[in-house]
Short mmCIF file of N, CA and C in Angstrom, two decimals:
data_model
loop_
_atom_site.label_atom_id
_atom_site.label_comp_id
_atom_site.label_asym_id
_atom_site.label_seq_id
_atom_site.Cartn_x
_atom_site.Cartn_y
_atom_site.Cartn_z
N UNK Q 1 0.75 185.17 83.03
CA UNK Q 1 0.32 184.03 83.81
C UNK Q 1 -0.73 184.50 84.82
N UNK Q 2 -1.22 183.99 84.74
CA UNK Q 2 -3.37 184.17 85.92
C UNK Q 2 -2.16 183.86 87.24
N UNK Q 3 -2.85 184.60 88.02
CA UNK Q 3 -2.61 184.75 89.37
C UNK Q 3 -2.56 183.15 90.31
N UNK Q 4 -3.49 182.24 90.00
CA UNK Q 4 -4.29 181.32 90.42
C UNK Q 4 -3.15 179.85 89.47
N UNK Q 5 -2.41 180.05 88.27
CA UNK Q 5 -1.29 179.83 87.84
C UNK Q 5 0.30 179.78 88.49
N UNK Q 6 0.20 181.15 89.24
CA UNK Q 6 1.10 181.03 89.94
C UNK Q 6 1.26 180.58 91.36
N UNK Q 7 -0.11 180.27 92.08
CA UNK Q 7 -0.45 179.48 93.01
C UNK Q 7 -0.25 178.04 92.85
N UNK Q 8 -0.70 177.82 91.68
CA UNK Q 8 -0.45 176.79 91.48
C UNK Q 8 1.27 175.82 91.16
N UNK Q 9 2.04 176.94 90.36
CA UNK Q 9 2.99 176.47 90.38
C UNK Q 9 4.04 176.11 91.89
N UNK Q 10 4.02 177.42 92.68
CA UNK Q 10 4.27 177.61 93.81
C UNK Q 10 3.67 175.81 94.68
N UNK Q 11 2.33 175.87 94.76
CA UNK Q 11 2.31 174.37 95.08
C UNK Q 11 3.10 173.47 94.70
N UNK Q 12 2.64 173.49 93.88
CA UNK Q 12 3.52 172.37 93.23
C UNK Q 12 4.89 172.18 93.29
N UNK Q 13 5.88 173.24 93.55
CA UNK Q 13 6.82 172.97 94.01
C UNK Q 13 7.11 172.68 95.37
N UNK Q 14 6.00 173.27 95.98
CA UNK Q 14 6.12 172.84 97.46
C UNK Q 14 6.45 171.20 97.32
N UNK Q 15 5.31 170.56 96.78
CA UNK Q 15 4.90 169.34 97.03
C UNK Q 15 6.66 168.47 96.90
N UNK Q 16 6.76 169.07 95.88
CA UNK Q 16 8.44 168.09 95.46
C UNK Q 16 9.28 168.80 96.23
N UNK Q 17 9.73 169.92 96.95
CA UNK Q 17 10.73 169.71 97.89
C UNK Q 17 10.27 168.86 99.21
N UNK Q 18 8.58 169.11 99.47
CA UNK Q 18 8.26 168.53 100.91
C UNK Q 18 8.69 166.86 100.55
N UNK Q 19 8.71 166.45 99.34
CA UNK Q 19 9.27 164.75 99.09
C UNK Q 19 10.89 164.56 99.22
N UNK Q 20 11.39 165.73 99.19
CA UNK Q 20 12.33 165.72 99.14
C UNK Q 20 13.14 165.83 99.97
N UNK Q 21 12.55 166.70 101.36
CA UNK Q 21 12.95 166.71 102.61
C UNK Q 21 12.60 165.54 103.12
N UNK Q 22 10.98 164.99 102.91
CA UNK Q 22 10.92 163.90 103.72
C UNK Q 22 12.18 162.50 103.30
N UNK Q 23 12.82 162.55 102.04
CA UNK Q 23 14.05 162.02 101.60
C UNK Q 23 15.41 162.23 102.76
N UNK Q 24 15.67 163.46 102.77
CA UNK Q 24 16.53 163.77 103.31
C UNK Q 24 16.32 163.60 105.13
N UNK Q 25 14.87 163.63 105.47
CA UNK Q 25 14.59 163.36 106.93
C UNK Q 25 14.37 161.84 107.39
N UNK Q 26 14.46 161.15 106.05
CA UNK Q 26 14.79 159.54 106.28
C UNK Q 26 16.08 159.34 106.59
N UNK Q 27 17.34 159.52 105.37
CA UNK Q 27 18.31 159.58 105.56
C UNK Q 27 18.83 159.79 106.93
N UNK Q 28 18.24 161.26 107.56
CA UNK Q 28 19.36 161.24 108.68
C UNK Q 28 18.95 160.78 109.93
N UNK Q 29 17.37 160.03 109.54
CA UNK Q 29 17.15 158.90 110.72
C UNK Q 29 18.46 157.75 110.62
N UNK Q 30 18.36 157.19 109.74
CA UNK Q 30 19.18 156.21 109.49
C UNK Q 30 20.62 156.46 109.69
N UNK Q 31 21.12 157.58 109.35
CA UNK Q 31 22.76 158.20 110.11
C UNK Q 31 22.88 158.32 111.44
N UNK Q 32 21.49 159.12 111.63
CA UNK Q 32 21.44 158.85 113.50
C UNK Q 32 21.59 157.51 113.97
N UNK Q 33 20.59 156.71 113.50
CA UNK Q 33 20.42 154.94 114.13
C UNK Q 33 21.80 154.47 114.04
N UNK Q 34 22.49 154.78 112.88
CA UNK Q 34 23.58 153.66 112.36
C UNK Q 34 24.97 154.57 113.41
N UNK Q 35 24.69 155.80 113.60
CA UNK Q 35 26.02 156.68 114.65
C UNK Q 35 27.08 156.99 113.59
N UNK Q 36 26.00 157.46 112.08
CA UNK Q 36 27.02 158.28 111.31
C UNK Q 36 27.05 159.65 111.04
N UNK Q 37 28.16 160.17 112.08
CA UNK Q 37 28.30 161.50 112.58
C UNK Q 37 28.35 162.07 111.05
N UNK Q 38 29.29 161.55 110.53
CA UNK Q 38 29.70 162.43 109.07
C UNK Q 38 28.84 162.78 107.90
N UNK Q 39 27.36 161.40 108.36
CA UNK Q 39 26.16 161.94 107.17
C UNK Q 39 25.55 163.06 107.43
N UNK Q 40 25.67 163.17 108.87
CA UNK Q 40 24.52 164.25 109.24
C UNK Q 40 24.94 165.32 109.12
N UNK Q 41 25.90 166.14 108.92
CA UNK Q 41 25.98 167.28 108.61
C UNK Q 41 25.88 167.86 106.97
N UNK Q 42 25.76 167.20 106.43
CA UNK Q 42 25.86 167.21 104.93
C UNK Q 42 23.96 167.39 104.81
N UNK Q 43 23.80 166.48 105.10
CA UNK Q 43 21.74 166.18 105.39
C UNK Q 43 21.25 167.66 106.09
N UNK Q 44 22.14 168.02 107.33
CA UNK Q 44 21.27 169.28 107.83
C UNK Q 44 21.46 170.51 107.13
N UNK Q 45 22.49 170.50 106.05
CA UNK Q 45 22.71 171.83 105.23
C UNK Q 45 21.65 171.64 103.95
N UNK Q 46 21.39 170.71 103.50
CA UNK Q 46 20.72 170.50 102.83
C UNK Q 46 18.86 170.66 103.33
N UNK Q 47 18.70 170.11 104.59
CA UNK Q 47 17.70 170.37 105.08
C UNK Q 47 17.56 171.75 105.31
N UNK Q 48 18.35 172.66 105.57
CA UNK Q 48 18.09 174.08 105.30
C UNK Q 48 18.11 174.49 104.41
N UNK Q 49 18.66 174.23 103.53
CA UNK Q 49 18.16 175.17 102.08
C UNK Q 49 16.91 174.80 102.02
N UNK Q 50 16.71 173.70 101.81
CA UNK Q 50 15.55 173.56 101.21
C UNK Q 50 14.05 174.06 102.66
N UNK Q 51 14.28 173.94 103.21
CA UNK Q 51 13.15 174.73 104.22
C UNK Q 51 13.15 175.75 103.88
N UNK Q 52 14.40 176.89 103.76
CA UNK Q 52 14.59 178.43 103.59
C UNK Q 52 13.84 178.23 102.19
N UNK Q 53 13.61 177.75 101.17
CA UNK Q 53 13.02 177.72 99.72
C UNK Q 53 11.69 177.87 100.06
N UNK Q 54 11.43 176.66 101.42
CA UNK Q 54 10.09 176.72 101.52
C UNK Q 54 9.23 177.57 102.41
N UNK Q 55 9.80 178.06 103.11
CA UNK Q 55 9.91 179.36 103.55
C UNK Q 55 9.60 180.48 103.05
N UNK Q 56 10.03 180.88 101.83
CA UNK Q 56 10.30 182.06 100.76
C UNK Q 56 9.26 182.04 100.28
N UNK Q 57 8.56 180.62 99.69
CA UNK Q 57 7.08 180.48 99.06
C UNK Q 57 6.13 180.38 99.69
N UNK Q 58 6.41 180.47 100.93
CA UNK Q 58 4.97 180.38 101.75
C UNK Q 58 4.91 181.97 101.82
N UNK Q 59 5.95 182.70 101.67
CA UNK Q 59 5.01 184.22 101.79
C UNK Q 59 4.50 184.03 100.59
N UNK Q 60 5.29 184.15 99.40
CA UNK Q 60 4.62 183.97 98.46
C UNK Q 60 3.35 183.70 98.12
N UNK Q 61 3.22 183.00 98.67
CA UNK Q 61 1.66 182.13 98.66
C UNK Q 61 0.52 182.86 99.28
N UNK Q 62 0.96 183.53 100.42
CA UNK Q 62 0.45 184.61 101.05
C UNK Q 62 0.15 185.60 100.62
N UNK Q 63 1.04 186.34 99.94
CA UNK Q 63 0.73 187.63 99.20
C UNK Q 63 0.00 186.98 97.70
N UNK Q 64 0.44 186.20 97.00
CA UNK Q 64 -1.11 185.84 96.54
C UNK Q 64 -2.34 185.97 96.58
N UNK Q 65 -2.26 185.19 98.22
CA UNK Q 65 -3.92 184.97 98.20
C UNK Q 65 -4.44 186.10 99.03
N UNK Q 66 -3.97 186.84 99.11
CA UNK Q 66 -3.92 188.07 99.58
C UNK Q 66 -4.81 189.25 98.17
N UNK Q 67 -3.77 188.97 97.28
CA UNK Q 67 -4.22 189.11 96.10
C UNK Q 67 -5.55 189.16 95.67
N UNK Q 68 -5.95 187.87 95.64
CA UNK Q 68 -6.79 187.10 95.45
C UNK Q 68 -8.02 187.36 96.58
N UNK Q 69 -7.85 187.87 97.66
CA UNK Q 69 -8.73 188.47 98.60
C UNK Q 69 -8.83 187.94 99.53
N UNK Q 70 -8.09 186.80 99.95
CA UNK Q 70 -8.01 186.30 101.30
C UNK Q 70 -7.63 186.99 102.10
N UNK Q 71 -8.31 187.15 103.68
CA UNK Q 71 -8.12 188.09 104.56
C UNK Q 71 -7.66 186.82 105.74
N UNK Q 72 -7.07 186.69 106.41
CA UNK Q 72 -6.26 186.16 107.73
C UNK Q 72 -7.30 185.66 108.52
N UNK Q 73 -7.85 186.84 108.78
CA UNK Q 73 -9.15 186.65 109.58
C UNK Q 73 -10.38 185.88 109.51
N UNK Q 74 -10.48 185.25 107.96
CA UNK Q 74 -11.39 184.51 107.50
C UNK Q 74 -11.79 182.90 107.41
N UNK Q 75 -10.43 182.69 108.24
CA UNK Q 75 -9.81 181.54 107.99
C UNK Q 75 -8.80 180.83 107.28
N UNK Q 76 -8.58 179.68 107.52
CA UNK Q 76 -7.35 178.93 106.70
C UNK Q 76 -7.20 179.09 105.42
N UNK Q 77 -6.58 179.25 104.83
CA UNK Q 77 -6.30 179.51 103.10
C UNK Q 77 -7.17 178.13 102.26
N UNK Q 78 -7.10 177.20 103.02
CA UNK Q 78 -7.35 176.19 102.31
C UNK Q 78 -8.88 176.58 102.48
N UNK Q 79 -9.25 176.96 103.12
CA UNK Q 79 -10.98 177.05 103.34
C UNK Q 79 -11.74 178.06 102.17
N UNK Q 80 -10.46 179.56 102.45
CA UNK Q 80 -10.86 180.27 101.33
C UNK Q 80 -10.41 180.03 100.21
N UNK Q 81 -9.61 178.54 99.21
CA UNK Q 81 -9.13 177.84 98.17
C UNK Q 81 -10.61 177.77 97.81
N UNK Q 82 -11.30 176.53 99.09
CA UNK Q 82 -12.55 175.90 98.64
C UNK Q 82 -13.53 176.81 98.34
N UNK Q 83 -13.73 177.45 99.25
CA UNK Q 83 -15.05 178.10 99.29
C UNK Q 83 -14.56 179.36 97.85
N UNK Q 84 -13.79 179.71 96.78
CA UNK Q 84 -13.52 179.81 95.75
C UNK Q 84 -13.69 178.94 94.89
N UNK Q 85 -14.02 178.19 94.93
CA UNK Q 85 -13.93 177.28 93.79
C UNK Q 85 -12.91 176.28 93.05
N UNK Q 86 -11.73 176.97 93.76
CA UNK Q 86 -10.78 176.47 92.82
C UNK Q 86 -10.32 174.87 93.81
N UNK Q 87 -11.18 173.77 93.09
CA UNK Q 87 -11.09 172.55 93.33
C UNK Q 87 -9.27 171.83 93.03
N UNK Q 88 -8.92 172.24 91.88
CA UNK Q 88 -7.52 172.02 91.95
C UNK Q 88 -6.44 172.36 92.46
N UNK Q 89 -6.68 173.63 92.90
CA UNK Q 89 -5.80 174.31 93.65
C UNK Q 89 -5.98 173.45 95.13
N UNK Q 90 -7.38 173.41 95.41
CA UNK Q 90 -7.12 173.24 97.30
C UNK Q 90 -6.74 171.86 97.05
N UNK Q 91 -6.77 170.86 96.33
CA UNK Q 91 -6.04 169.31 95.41
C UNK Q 91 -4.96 169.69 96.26
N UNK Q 92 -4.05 170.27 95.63
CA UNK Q 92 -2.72 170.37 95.90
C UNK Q 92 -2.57 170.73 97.08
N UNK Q 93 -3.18 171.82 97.14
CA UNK Q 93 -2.92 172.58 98.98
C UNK Q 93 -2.83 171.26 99.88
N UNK Q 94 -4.41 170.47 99.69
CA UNK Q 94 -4.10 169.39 100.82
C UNK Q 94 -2.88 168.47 100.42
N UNK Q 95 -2.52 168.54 99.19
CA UNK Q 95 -1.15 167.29 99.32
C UNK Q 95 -0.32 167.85 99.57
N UNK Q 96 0.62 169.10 99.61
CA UNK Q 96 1.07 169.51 100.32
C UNK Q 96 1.47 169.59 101.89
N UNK Q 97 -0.12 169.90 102.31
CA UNK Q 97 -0.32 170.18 103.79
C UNK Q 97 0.21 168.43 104.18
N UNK Q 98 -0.28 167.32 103.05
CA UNK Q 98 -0.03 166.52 103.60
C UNK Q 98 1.45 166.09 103.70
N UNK Q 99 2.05 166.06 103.03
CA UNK Q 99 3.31 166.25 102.74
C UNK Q 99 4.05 167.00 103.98
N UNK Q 100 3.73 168.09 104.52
CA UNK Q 100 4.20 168.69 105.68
C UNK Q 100 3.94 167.59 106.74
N UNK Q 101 2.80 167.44 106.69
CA UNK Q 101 2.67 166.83 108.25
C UNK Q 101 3.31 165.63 108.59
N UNK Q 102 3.59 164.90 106.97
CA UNK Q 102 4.54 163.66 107.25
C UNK Q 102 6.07 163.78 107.62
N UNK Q 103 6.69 165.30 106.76
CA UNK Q 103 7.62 165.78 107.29
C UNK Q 103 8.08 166.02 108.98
N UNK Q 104 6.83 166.77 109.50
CA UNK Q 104 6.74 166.68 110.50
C UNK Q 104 6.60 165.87 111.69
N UNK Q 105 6.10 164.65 111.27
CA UNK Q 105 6.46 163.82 112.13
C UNK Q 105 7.66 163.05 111.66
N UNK Q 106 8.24 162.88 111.02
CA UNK Q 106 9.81 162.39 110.31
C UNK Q 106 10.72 163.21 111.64
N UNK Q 107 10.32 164.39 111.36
CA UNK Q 107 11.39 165.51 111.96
C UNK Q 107 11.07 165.35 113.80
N UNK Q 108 10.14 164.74 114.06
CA UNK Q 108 10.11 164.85 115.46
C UNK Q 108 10.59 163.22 115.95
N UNK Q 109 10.24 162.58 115.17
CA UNK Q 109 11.03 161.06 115.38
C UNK Q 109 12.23 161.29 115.37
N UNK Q 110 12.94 162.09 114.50
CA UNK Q 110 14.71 162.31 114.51
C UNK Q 110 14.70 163.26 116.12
N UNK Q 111 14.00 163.46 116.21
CA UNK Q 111 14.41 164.57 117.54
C UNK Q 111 14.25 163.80 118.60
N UNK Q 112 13.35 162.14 118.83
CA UNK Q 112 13.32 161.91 119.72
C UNK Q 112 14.67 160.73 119.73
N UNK Q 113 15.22 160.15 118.50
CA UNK Q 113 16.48 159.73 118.85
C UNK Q 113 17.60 160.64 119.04
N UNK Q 114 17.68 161.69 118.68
CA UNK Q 114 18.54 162.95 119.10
C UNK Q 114 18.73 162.79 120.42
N UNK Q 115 17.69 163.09 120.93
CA UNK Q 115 17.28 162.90 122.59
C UNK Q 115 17.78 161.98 123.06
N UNK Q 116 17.43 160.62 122.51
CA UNK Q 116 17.91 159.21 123.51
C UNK Q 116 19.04 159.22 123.47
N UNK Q 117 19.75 159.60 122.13
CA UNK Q 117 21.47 159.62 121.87
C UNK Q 117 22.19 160.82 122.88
N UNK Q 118 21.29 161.79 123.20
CA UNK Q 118 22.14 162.66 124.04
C UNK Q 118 22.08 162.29 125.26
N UNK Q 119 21.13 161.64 126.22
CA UNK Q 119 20.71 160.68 127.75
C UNK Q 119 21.67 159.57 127.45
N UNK Q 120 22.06 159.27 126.69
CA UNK Q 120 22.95 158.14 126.68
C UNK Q 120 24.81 158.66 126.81
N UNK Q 121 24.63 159.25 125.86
CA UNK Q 121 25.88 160.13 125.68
C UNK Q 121 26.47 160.13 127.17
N UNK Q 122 25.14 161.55 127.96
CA UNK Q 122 25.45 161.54 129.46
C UNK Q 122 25.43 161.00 130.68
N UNK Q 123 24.70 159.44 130.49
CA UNK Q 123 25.03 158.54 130.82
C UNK Q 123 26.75 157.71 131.02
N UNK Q 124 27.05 157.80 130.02
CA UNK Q 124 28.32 157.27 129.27
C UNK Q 124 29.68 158.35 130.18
N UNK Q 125 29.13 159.59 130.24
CA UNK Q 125 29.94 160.58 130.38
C UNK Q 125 29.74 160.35 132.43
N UNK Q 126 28.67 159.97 132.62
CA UNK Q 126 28.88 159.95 134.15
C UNK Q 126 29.57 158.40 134.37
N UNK Q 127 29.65 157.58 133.78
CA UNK Q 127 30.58 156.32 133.93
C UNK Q 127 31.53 156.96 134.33
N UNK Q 128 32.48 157.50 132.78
CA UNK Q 128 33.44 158.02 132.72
C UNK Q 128 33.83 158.57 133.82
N UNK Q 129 33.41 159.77 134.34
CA UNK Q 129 33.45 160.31 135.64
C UNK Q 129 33.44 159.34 136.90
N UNK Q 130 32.88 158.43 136.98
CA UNK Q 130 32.59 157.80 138.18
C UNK Q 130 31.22 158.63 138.80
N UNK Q 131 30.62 158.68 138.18
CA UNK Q 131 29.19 159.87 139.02
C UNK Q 131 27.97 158.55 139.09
N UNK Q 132 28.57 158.06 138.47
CA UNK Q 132 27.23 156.39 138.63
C UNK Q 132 26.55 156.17 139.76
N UNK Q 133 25.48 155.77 140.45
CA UNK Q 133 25.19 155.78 141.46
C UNK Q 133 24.79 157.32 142.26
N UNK Q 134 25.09 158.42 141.83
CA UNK Q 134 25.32 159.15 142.77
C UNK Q 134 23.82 159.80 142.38
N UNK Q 135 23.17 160.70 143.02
CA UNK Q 135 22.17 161.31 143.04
C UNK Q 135 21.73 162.66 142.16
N UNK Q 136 20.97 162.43 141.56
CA UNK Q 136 20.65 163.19 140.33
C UNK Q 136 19.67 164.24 140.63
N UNK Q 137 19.45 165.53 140.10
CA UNK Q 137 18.99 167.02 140.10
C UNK Q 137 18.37 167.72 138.92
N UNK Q 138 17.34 167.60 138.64
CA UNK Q 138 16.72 168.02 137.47
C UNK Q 138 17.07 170.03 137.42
N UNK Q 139 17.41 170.09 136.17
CA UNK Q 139 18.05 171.31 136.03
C UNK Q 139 16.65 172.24 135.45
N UNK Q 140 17.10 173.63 135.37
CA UNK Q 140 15.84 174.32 134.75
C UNK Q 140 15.39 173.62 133.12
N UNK Q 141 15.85 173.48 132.30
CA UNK Q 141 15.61 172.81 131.30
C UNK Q 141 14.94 171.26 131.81
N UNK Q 142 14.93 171.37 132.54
CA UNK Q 142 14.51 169.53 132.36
C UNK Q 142 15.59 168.06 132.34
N UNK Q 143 17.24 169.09 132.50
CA UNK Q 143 18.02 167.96 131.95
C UNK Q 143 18.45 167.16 133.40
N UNK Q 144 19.25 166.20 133.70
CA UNK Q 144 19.45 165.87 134.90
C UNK Q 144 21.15 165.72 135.15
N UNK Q 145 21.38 166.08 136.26
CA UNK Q 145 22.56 166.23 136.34
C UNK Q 145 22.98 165.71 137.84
N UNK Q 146 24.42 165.31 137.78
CA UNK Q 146 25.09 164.57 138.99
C UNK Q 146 25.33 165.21 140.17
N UNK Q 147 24.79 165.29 141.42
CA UNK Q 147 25.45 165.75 142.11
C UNK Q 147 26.78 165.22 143.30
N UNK Q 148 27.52 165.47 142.73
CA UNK Q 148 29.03 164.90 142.92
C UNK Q 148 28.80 165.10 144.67
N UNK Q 149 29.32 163.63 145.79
CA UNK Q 149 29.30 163.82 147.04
C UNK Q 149 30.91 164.37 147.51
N UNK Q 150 31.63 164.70 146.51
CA UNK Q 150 32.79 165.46 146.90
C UNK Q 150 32.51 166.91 146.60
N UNK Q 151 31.85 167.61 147.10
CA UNK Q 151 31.75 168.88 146.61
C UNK Q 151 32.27 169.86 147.73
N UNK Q 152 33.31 170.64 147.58
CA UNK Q 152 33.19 171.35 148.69
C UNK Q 152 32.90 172.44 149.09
N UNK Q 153 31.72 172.99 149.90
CA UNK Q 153 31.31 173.99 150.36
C UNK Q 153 32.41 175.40 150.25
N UNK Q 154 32.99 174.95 151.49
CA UNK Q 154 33.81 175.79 151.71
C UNK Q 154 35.32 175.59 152.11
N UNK Q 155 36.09 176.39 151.88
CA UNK Q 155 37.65 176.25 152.62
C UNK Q 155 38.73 177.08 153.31
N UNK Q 156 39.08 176.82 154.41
CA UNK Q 156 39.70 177.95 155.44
C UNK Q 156 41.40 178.54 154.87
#
């Protein structure tokens, strides 16, 4: 198999797991929205394999075009695809790349209901407490937290 064969296949599988995650990064929008704890862990094991796959082929892909004489320094792979010639290959590269980037924003939309679900959570959790009303303290992370007016300093 030509070198430029196995680039190609390698794409190409990219392309169908990146459809496949973006599958699985729908799903656990919709487990998040709907507050089904029990889908999402099934979805995030699955979302790791299949990253770790894609993972594995991106060196792959690397030592390829490595192969093939791409140097790091020369620029983006996709640049040295084109400026090679190989019109089908950089085809795929960009559906791929595109394919990632839709992933990627899939995956940051789940992170920003992650987020609202956890401000709510601790919301919910300062009810609980009775901390409602009371005056809030942004922590090193950014998170915010209660500061309780029963606190006591000190005691004799």
């Amino acid at each position: 198999m030509a070198i430029t064969d196995e680039l190609e296949v390698l794409l190409r599988e990219d392309i169908r797991q990146l459809h496949e995650l973006a599958a699985l990064l729908k799903a656990e929008k919709d487990s998040l929205t709907a507050s089904d704890v029990k889908a999402i862990a099934p979805l995030t094991q699955q979302k790791n394999t299949l990253l770790e796959q894609v993972r594995e082929r991106a060196k792959q892909k690397i030592h390829i075009l490595v192969k093939m004489g791409y140097r790091p320094e020369s620029g983006s792979p996709s640049r040295f695809i084109r400026s090679a010639g190989l019109t089908e290959l950089h085809d795929l590269w960009a559906t791929a790349q595109l394919a990632l980037d839709e992933c990627q924003a899939m995956n940051s939309i789940n992170s920003r209901i992650v987020s609202h679900l956890q401000k709510r959570l601790h919301r919910l959790s300062d009810i609980f407490r009775g901390a409602t009303g009371q005056q809030k303290l942004y922590g090193a992370s950014g998170e915010q937290t209660s500061v309780n007016q029963r606190t006591i300093l000190a005691s004799a």
